[in-house]
mmCIF file with all atom_site columns, C-alpha atoms in Angstrom:
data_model
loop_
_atom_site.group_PDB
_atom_site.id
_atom_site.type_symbol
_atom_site.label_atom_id
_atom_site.label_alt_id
_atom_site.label_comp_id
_atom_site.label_asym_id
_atom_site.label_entity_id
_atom_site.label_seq_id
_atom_site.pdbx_PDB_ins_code
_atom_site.Cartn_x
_atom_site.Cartn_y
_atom_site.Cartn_z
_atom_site.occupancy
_atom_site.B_iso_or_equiv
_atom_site.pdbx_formal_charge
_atom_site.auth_seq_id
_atom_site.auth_comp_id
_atom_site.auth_asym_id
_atom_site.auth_atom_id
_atom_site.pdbx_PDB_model_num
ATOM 1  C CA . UNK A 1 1  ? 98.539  158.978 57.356 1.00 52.00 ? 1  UNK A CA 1
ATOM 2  C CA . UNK A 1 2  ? 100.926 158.006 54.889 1.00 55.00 ? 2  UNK A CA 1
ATOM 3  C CA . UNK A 1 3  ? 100.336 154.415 53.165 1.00 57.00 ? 3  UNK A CA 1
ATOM 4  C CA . UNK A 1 4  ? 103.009 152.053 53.999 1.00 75.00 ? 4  UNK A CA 1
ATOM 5  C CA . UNK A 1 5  ? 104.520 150.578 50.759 1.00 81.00 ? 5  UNK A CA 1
ATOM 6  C CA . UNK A 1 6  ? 105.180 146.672 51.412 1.00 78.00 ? 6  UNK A CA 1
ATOM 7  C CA . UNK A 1 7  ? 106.718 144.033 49.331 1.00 77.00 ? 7  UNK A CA 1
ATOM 8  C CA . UNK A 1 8  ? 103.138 141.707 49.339 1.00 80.00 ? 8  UNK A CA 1
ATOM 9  C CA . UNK A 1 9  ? 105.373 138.693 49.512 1.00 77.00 ? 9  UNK A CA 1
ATOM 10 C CA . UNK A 1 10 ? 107.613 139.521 52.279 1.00 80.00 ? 10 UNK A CA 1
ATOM 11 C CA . UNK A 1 11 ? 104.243 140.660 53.780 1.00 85.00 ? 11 UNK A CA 1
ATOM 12 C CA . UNK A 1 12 ? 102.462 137.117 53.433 1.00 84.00 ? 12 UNK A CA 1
ATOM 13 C CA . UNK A 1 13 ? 105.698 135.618 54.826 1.00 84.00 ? 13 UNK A CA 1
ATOM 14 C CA . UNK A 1 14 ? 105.130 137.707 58.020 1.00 87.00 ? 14 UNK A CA 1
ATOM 15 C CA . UNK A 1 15 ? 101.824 137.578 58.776 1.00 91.00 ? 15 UNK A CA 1
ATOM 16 C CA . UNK A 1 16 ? 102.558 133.484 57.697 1.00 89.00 ? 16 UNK A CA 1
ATOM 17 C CA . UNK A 1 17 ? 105.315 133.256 60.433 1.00 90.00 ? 17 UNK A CA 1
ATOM 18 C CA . UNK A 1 18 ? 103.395 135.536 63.056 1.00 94.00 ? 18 UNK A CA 1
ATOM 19 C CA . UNK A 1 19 ? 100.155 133.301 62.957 1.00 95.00 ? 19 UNK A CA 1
ATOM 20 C CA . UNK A 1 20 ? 102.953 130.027 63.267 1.00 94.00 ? 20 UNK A CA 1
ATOM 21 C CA . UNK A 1 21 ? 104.307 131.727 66.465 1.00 96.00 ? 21 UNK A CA 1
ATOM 22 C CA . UNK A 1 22 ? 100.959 131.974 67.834 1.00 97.00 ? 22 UNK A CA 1
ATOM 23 C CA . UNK A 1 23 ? 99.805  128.826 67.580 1.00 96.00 ? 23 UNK A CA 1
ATOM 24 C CA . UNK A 1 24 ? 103.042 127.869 69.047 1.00 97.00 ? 24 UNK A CA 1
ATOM 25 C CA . UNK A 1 25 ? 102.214 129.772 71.950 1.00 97.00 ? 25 UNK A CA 1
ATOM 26 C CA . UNK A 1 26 ? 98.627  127.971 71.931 1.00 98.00 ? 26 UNK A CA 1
ATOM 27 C CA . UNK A 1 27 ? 99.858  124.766 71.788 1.00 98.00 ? 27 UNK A CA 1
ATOM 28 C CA . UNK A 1 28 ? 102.233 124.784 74.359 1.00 98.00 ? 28 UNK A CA 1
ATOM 29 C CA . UNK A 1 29 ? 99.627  126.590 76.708 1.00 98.00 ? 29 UNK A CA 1
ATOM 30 C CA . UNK A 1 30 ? 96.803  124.094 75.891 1.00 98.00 ? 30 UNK A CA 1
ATOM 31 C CA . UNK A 1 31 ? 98.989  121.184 76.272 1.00 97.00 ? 31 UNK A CA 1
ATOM 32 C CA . UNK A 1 32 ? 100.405 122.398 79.622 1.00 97.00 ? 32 UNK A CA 1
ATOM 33 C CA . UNK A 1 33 ? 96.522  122.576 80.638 1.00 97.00 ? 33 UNK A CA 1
ATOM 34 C CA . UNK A 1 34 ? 95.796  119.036 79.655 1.00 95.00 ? 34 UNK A CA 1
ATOM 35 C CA . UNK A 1 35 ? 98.518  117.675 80.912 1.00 94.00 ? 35 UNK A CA 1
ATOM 36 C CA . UNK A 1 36 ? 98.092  119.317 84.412 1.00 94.00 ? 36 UNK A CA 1
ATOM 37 C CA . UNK A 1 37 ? 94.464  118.184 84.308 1.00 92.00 ? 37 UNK A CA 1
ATOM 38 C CA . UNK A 1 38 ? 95.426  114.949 83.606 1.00 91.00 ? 38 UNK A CA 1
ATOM 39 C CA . UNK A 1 39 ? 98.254  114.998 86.314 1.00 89.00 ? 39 UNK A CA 1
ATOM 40 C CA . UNK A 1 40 ? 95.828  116.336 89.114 1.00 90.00 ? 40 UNK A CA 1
ATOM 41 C CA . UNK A 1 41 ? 92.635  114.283 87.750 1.00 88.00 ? 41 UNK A CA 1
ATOM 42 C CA . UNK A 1 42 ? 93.869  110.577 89.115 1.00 78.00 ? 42 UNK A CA 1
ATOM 43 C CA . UNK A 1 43 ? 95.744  109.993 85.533 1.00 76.00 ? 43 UNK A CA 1
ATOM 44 C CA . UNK A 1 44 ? 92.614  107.108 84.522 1.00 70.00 ? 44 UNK A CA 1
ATOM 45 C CA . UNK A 1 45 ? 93.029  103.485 84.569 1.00 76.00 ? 45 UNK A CA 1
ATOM 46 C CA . UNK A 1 46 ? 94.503  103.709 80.545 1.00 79.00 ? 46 UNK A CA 1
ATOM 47 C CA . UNK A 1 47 ? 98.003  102.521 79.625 1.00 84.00 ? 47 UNK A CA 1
ATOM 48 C CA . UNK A 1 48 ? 98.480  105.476 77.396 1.00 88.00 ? 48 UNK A CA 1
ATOM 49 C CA . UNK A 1 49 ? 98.043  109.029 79.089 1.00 90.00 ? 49 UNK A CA 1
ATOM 50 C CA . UNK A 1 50 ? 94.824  110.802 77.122 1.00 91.00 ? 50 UNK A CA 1
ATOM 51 C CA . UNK A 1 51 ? 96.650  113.735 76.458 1.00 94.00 ? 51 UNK A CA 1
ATOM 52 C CA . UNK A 1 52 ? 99.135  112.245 74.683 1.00 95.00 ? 52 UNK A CA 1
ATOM 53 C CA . UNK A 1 53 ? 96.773  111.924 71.523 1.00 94.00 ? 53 UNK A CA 1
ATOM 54 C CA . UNK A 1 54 ? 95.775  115.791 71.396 1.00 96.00 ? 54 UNK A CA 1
ATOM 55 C CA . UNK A 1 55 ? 99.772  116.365 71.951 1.00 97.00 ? 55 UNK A CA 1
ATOM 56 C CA . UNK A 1 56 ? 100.628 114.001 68.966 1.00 97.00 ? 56 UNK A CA 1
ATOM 57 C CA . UNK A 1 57 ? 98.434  114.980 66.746 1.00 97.00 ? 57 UNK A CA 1
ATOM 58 C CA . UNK A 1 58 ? 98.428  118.668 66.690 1.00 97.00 ? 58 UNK A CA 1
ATOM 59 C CA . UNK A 1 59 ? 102.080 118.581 67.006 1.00 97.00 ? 59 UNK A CA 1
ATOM 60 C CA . UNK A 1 60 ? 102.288 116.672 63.815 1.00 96.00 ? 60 UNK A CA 1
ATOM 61 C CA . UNK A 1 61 ? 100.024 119.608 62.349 1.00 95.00 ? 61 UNK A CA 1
ATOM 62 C CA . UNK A 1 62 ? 101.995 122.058 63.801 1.00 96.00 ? 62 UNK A CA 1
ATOM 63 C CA . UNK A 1 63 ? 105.341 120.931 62.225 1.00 94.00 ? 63 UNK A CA 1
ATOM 64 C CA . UNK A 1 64 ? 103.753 120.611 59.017 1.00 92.00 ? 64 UNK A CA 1
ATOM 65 C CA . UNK A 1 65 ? 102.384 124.450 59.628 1.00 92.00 ? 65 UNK A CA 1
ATOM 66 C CA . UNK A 1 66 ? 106.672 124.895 60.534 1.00 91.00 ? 66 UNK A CA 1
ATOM 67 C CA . UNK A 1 67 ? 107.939 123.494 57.172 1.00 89.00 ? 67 UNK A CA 1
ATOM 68 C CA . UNK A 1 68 ? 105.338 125.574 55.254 1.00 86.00 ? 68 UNK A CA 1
ATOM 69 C CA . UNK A 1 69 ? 105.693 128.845 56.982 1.00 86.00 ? 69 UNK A CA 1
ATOM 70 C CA . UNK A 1 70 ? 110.435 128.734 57.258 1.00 83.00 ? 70 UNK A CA 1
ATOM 71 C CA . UNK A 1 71 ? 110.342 126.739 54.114 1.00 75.00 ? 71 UNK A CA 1
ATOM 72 C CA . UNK A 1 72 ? 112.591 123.968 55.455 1.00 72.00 ? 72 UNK A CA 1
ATOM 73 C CA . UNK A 1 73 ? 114.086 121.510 53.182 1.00 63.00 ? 73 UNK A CA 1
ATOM 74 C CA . UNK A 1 74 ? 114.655 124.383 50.449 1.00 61.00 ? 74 UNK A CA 1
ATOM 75 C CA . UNK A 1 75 ? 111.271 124.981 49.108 1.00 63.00 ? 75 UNK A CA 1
ATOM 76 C CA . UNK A 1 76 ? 112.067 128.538 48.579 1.00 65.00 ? 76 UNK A CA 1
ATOM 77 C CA . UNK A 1 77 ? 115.369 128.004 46.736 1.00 69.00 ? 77 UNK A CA 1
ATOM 78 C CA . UNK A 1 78 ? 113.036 125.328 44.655 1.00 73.00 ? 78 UNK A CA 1
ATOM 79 C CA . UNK A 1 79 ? 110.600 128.019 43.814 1.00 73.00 ? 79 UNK A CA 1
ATOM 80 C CA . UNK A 1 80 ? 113.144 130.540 42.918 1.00 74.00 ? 80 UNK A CA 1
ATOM 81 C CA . UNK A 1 81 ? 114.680 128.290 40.669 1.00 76.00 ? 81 UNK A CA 1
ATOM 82 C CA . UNK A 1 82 ? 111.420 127.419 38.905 1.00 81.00 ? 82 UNK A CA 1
ATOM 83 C CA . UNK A 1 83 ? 110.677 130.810 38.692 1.00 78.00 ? 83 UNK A CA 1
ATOM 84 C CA . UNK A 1 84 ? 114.005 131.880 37.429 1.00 80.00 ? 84 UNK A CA 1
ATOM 85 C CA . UNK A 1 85 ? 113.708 128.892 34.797 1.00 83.00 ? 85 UNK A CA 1
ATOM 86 C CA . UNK A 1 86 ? 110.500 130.252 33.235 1.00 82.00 ? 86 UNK A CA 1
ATOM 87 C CA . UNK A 1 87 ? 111.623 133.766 33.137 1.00 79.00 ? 87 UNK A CA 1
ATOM 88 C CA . UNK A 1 88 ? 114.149 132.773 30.296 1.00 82.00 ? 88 UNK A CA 1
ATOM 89 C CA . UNK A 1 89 ? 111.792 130.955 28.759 1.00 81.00 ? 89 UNK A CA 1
ATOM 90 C CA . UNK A 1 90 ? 109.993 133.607 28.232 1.00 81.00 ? 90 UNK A CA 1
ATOM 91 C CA . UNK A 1 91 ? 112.619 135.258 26.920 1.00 80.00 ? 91 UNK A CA 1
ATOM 92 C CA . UNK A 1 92 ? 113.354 133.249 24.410 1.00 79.00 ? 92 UNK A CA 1
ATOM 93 C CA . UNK A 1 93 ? 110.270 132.774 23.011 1.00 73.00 ? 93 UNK A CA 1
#
């Protein structure tokens, strides 16, 4: 079998976004579970439903994972940039 040659960053930035999609998938299938079990359980005698938290919370962590992985708000333009800008200093050194 034939190696594969792969660009190693294009490669981290797949496997990044593939293990983002899957926890995607996880938290939308976990959530759905607690907030069944919390529809069929009698919903408790709290104010604020309990699933809310575990939805809140790991959302926020999942958004977070979101930015990192699709490089919102032009991180990877910033990089690029940086990256560019010590190149010709290097050069003219």
């Amino acid at each position: 079998m034939e190696p594969i040659n792969r660009d190693p960053q294009l490669w981290r930035q797949a496997k990044a976004r593939a293990r983002f999609k899957a926890s995607l998938f996880t938290y939308f299938w976990v959530n759905s579970l607690l907030w069944t079990i919390w529809a069929l359980t009698g919903r408790g005698s709290y104010p604020i439903p309990w699933p809310l938290w575990a939805t809140f919370f790991w959302g926020i962590g999942l958004v977070a994972q979101g930015v990192g992985v699709y490089g919102l708000w032009g991180r990877d333009r910033l990089v690029e940039r940086k990256y560019e800008r010590l190149l010709r200093q290097q050069k003219e050194l």
